[in-house]
XYZ file of C-alpha atoms in Angstrom:
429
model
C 37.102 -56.368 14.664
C 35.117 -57.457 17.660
C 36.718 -59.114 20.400
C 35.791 -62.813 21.066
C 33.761 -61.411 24.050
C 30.987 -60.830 21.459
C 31.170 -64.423 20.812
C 29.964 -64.884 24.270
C 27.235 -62.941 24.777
C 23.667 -64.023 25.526
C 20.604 -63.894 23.492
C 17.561 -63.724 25.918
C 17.858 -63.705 29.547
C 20.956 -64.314 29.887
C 20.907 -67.876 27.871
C 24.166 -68.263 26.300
C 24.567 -68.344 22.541
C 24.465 -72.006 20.625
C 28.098 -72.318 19.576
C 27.759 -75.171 17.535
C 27.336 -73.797 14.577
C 23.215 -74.327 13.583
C 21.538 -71.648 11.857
C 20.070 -68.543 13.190
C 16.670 -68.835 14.610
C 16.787 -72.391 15.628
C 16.473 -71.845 19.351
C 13.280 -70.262 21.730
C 15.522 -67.852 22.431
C 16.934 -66.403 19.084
C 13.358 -67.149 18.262
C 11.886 -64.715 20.927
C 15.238 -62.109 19.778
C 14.394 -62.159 16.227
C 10.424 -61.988 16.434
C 10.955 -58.983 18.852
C 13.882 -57.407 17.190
C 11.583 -57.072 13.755
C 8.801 -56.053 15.731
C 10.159 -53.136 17.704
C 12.016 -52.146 14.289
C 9.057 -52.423 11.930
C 7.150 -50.023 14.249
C 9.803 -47.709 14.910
C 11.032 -47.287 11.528
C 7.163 -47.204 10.304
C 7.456 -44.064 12.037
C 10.134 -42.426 10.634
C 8.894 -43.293 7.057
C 5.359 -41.987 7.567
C 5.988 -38.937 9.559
C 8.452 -36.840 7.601
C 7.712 -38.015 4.179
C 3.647 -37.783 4.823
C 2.085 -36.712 7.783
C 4.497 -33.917 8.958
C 4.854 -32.950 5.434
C 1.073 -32.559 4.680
C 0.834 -30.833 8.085
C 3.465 -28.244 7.349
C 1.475 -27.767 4.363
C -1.733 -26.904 5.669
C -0.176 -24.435 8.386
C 1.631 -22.367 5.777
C 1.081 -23.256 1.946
C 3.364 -20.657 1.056
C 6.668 -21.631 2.641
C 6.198 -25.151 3.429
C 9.600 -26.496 1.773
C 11.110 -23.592 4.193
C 9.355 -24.053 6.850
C 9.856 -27.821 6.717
C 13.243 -27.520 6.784
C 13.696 -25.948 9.297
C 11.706 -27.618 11.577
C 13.664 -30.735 10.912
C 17.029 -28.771 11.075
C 15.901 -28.087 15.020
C 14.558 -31.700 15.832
C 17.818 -32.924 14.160
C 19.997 -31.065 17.436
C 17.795 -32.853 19.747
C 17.892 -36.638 17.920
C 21.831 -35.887 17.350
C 22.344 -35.224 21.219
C 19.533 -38.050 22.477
C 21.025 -41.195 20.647
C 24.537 -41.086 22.496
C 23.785 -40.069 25.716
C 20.837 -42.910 26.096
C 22.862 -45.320 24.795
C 25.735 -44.545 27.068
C 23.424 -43.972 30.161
C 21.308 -47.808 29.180
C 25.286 -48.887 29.100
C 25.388 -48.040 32.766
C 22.154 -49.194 33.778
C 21.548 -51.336 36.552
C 18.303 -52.532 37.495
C 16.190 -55.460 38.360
C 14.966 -55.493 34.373
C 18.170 -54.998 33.034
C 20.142 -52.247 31.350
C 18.459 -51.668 27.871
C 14.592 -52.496 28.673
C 14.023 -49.186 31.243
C 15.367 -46.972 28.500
C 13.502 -48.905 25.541
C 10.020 -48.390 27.679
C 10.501 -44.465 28.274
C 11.279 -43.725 24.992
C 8.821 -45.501 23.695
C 6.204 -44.057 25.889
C 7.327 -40.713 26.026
C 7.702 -40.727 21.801
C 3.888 -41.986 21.126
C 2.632 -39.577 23.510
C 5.022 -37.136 21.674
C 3.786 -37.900 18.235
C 0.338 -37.485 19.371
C 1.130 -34.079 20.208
C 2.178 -33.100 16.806
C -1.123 -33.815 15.068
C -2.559 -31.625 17.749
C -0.890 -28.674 16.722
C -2.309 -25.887 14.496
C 1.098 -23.356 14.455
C 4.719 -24.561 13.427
C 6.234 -23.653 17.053
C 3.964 -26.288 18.436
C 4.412 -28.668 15.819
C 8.341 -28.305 16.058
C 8.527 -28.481 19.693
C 6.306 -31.771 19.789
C 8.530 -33.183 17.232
C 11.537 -32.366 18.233
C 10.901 -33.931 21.373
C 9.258 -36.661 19.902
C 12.475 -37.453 18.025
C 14.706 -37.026 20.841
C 12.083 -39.869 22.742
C 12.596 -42.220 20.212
C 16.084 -42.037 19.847
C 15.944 -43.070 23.071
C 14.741 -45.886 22.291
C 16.250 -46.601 19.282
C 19.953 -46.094 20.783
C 19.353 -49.765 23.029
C 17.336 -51.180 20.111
C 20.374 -51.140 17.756
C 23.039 -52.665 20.498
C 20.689 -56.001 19.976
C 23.153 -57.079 17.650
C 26.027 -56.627 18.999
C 24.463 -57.410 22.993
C 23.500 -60.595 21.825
C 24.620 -62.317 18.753
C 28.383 -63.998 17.840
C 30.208 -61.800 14.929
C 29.859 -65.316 12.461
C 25.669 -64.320 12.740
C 25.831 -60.529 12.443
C 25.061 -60.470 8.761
C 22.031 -62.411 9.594
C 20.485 -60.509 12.232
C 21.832 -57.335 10.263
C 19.778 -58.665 7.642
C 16.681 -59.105 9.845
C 17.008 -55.988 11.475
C 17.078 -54.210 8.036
C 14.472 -56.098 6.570
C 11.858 -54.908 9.474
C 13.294 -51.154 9.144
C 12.452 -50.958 5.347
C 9.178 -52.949 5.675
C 8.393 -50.754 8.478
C 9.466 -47.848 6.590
C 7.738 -48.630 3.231
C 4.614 -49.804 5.135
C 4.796 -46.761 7.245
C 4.166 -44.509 4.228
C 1.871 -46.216 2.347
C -0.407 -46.570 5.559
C 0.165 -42.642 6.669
C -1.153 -42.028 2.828
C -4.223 -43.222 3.868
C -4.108 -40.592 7.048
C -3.644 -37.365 4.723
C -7.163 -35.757 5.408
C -6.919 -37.067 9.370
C -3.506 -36.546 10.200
C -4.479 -36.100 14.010
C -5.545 -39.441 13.931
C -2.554 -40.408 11.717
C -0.193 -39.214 14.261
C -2.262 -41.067 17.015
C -2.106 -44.450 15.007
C 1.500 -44.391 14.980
C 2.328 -43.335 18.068
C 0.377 -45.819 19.684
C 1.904 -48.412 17.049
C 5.540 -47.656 18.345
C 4.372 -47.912 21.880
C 3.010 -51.458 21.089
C 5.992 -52.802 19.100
C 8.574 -51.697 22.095
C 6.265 -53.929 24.272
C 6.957 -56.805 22.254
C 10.068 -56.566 22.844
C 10.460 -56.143 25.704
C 8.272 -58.690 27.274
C 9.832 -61.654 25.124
C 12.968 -60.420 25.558
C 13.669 -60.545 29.348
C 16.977 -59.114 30.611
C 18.328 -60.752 33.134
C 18.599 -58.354 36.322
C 21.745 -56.364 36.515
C 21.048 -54.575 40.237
C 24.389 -56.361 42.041
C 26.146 -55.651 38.831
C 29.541 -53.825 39.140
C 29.646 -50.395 37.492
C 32.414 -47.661 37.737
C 31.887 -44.470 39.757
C 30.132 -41.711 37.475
C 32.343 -38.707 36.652
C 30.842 -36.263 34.153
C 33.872 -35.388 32.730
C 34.780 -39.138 31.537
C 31.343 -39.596 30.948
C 31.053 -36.908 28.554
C 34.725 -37.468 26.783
C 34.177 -40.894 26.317
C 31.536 -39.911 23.491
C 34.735 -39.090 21.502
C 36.037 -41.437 19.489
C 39.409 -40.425 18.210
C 39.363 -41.071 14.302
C 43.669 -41.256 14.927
C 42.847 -44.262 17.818
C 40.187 -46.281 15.888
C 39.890 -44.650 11.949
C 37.551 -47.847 10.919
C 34.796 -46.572 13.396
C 35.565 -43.003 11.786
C 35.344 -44.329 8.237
C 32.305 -45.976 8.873
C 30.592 -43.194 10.114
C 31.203 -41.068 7.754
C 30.075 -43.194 4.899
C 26.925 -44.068 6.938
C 25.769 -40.215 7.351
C 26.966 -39.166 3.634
C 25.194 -42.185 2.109
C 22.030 -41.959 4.298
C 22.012 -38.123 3.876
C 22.140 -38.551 0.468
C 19.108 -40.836 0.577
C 16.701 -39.137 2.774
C 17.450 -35.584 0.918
C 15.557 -36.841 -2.018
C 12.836 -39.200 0.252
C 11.676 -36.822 2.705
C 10.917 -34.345 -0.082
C 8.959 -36.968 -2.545
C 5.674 -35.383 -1.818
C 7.061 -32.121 -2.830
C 8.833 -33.250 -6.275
C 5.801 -34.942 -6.885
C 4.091 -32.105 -7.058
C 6.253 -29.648 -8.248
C 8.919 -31.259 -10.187
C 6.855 -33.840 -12.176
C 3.479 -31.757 -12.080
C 1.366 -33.907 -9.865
C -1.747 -32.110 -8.358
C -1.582 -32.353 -4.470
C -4.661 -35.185 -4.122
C -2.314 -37.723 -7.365
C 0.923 -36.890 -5.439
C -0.703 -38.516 -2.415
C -1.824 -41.505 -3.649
C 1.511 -42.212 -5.772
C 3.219 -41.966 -2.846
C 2.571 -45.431 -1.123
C 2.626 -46.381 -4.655
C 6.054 -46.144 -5.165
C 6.958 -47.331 -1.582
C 5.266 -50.545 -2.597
C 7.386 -50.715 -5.507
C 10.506 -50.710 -3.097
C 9.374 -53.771 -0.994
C 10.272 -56.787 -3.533
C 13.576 -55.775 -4.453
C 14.448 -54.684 -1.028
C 13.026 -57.748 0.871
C 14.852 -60.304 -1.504
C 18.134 -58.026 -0.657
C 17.833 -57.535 2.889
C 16.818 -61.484 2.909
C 19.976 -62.820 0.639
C 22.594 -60.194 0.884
C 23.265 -60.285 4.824
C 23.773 -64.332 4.777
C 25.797 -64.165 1.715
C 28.060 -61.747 3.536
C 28.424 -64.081 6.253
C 29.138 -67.301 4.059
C 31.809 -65.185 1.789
C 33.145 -63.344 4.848
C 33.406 -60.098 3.132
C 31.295 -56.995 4.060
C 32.482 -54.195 2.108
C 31.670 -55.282 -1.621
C 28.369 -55.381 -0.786
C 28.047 -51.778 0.724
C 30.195 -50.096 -1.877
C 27.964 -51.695 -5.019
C 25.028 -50.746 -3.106
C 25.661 -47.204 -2.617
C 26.558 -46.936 -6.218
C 23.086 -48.945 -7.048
C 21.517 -45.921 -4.850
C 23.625 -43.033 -6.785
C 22.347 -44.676 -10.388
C 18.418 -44.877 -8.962
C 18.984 -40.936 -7.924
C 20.303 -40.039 -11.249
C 17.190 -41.937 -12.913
C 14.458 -38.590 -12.274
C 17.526 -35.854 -12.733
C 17.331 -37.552 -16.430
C 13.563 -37.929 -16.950
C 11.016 -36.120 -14.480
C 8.196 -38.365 -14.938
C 6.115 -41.277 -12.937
C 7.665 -43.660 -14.925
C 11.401 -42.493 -13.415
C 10.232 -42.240 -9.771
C 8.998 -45.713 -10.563
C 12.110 -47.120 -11.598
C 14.127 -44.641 -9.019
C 11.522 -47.181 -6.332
C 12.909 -50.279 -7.781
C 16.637 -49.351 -7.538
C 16.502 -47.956 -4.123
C 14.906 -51.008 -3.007
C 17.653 -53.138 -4.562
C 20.210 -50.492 -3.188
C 18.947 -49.632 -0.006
C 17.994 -53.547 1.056
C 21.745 -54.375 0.006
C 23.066 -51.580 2.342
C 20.882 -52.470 5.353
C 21.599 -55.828 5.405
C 25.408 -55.547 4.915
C 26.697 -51.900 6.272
C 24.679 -52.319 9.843
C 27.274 -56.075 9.823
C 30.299 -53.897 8.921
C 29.409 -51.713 11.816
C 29.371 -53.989 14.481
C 32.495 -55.275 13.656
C 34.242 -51.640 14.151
C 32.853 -50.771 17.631
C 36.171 -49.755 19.629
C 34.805 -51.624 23.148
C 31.804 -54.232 23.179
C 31.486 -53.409 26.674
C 30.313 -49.986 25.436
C 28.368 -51.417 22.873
C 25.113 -49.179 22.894
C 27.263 -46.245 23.614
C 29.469 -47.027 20.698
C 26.428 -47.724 18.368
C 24.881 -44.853 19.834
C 27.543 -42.307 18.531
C 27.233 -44.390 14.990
C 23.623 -44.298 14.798
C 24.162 -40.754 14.889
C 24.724 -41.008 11.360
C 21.291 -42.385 10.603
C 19.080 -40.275 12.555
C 21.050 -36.956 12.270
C 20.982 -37.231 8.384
C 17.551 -38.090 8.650
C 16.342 -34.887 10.724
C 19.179 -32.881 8.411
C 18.134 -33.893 5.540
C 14.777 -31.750 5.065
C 17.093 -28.663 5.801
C 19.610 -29.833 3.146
C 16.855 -30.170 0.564
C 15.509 -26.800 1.040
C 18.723 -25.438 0.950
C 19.226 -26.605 -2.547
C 15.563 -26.685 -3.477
C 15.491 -22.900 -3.091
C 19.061 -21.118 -3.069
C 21.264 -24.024 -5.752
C 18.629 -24.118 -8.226
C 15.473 -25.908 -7.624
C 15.132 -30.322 -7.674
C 17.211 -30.851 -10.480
C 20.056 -29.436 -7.953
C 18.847 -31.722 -4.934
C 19.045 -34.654 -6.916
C 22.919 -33.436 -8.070
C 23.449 -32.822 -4.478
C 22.157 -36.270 -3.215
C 24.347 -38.258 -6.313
C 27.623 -36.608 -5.076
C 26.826 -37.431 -1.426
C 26.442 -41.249 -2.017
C 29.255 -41.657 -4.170
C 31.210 -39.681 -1.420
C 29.757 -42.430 0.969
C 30.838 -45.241 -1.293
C 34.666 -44.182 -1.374
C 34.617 -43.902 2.180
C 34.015 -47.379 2.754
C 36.963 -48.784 0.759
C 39.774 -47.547 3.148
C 37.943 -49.510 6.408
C 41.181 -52.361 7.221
C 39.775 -54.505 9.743
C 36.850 -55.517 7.612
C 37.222 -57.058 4.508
């Protein structure tokens, strides 16, 4: 568990935490955190559901028609090294910060900054070196940011609200995700300007952030001499020493690998697993990422403060990773709209229920708060590395195992795998 450090940490500028027990949200400033929080989050995560499932895919298409489930792969296989190496090593460097506007806001604006201009880049490109190199870098940009986005939580709120703000923090990823690909839909004949939209959208949402979120200055602040050795062997966390923090990264990248295996290729079975033509695919895809939101919002807005009033976290995550398995198994039964329909629904029952729980859990395992973005850092290498991987994993089963009936077999054994790996997590009930 968390030390009772956590307990003490400020929300915005520095403004001590209401111990008194009122709900989240009551005061300016975890009014100003949680506004900002979904803001930066809806925009980031719009981002990483438009681009891979829409815009890059459609672009990959029109460069080379022939091998675009290859070539896709591949090119997400390469921007995965740079995401996997980018998350860590920001959110150890923002741990070490000091400067006049704190230690997480300098980091938050570069990446930011440097990932719109990045994405703007890609829809530039007419050859898959360019559009792999502008990506790649892209994604290593935004995991930038993303590394001191994600130690909000822990930064800033007492364990007894985690499930909360975990629950806010998910809801603005999946409505930023869902609304992310239903808007890119609308950007599949003008993906340059696509790519523009959202980079400047990410750019925007960091600002919110940061300007209502203030740090308080951290130039006199004490921090230990740099040595690169203990620099670079503190990004090893030994699974022996602290086996929760293993546990729970493991079942974060099998379950979200098992996810985005089977999302970032829905334009593809769309069209050549159920038999849509390319112009229907596109429009059913924001289709079904509407049919996500309702389930996933009511999820995301129950689940998290249920897990605080019961005090239990891991319940929740295994029952939704089995709820994600079931929804997977729905289109390996029946390839038709109808299942992708219903495989929308139970994701967005599943996948809300995760978010707002598992992101709790993993607070509560961190080995040092003081390392806090560092520690989530390594962690959140389990969401954005199976992200990035899991285009190469689908094309690795969509074309040596057997075609989609295999990636959906692939993707079921992963998040069961992810569900058992929860269970054996002691210092969270």
């Amino acid at each position: 568990m968390i030390t009772s450090s956590s307990e003490r940490t400020a929300v915005s500028g520095g403004a001590p935490l209401d111990e008194s027990g009122a709900r989240p949200g009551r005061t300016p400033g975890e009014r100003r955190l949680l506004g900002g929080l979904m803001a930066n989050s809806i925009t980031l995560f719009a981002v990483y559901g438009a681009v891979p499932t829409v815009l890059l895919a459609n672009l990959v298409g029109e460069i080379d028609p022939g091998g675009k489930a290859t070539a896709l792969g591949v090119i997400s296989a390469i921007s995965a090294v740079g995401s996997a190496l980018a998350n860590p090593i920001a959110g150890a460097l923002s741990d070490r910060t000091r400067s006049r506007f704190g230690r997480r806001a300098p980091w938050m604006a570069g990446g930011a900054l440097l990932g719109g201009l990045s994405l703007i880049a890609v829809g530039s490109g007419n050859s898959l070196v360019w559009v792999a190199v502008a990506w790649t870098l892209a994604q290593m940009s935004l995991n930038v940011l993303q590394a001191p986005l994600t130690a909000v939580v822990p930064d800033r709120t007492p364990v007894r609200r985690r499930g909360f703000f975990s629950s806010a923090a998910g809801l603005a990823q999946m409505l930023g995700g869902g609304l992310g690909t239903a808007l890119a839909a609308g950007f599949a004949n003008a993906l340059g300007l696509g790519f523009t939209v959202f980079g400047l959208l990410v750019i925007a949402g960091t600002a919110v952030f940061v300007l209502l979120n203030r740090e308080p200055s951290t130039a006199g602040a004490q921090v230990a001499p740099f040595h690169l050795k203990s620099f670079l062997a503190g990004f090893w966390v030994s699974p022996r020493r602290h086996p929760d923090f293993a546990w729970a990264f493991l079942g974060r990248f099998l379950m979200v690998l098992g996810y985005f295996s089977v999302a970032s290729y829905q334009l593809y079975i769309l069209e050549d697993y159920i038999g849509l033509s390319h112009s229907s695919a596109n429009h059913l895809v924001p289709l079904l990422s509407l049919a996500m939101l309702p389930g996933m919002i009511i999820m995301i807005v129950v689940m998290g403060p249920l897990s605080d009033r019961i005090g239990r976290r891991k319940p929740f995550v295994v029952a939704a990773s089995l709820g994600m398995a079931l929804a997977v198994a729905v289109p390996l039964a029946v390839p038709s709209e109808g299942a992708m329909f219903a495989y929308s629904v139970l994701v967005g029952l599943s996948f809300g229920t995760y978010m707002a729980v598992d992101t709790a859990l993993m607070t509560q395992v961190l080995p040092n708060p003081d390392d806090a973005a560092k520690d989530m850092g390594v962690l959140n290498i389990a969401n954005a590395g199976p992200q990035a991987l899991a285009p190469a994993l689908a094309a690795v089963a969509v074309t040596l195992l057997g075609g989609y009936r295999s990636l959906f077999a692939v993707a079921i054994v992963l998040i069961v795998a992810a569900a058992l790996s929860v269970k054996p997590i002691r210092s969270v009930r």
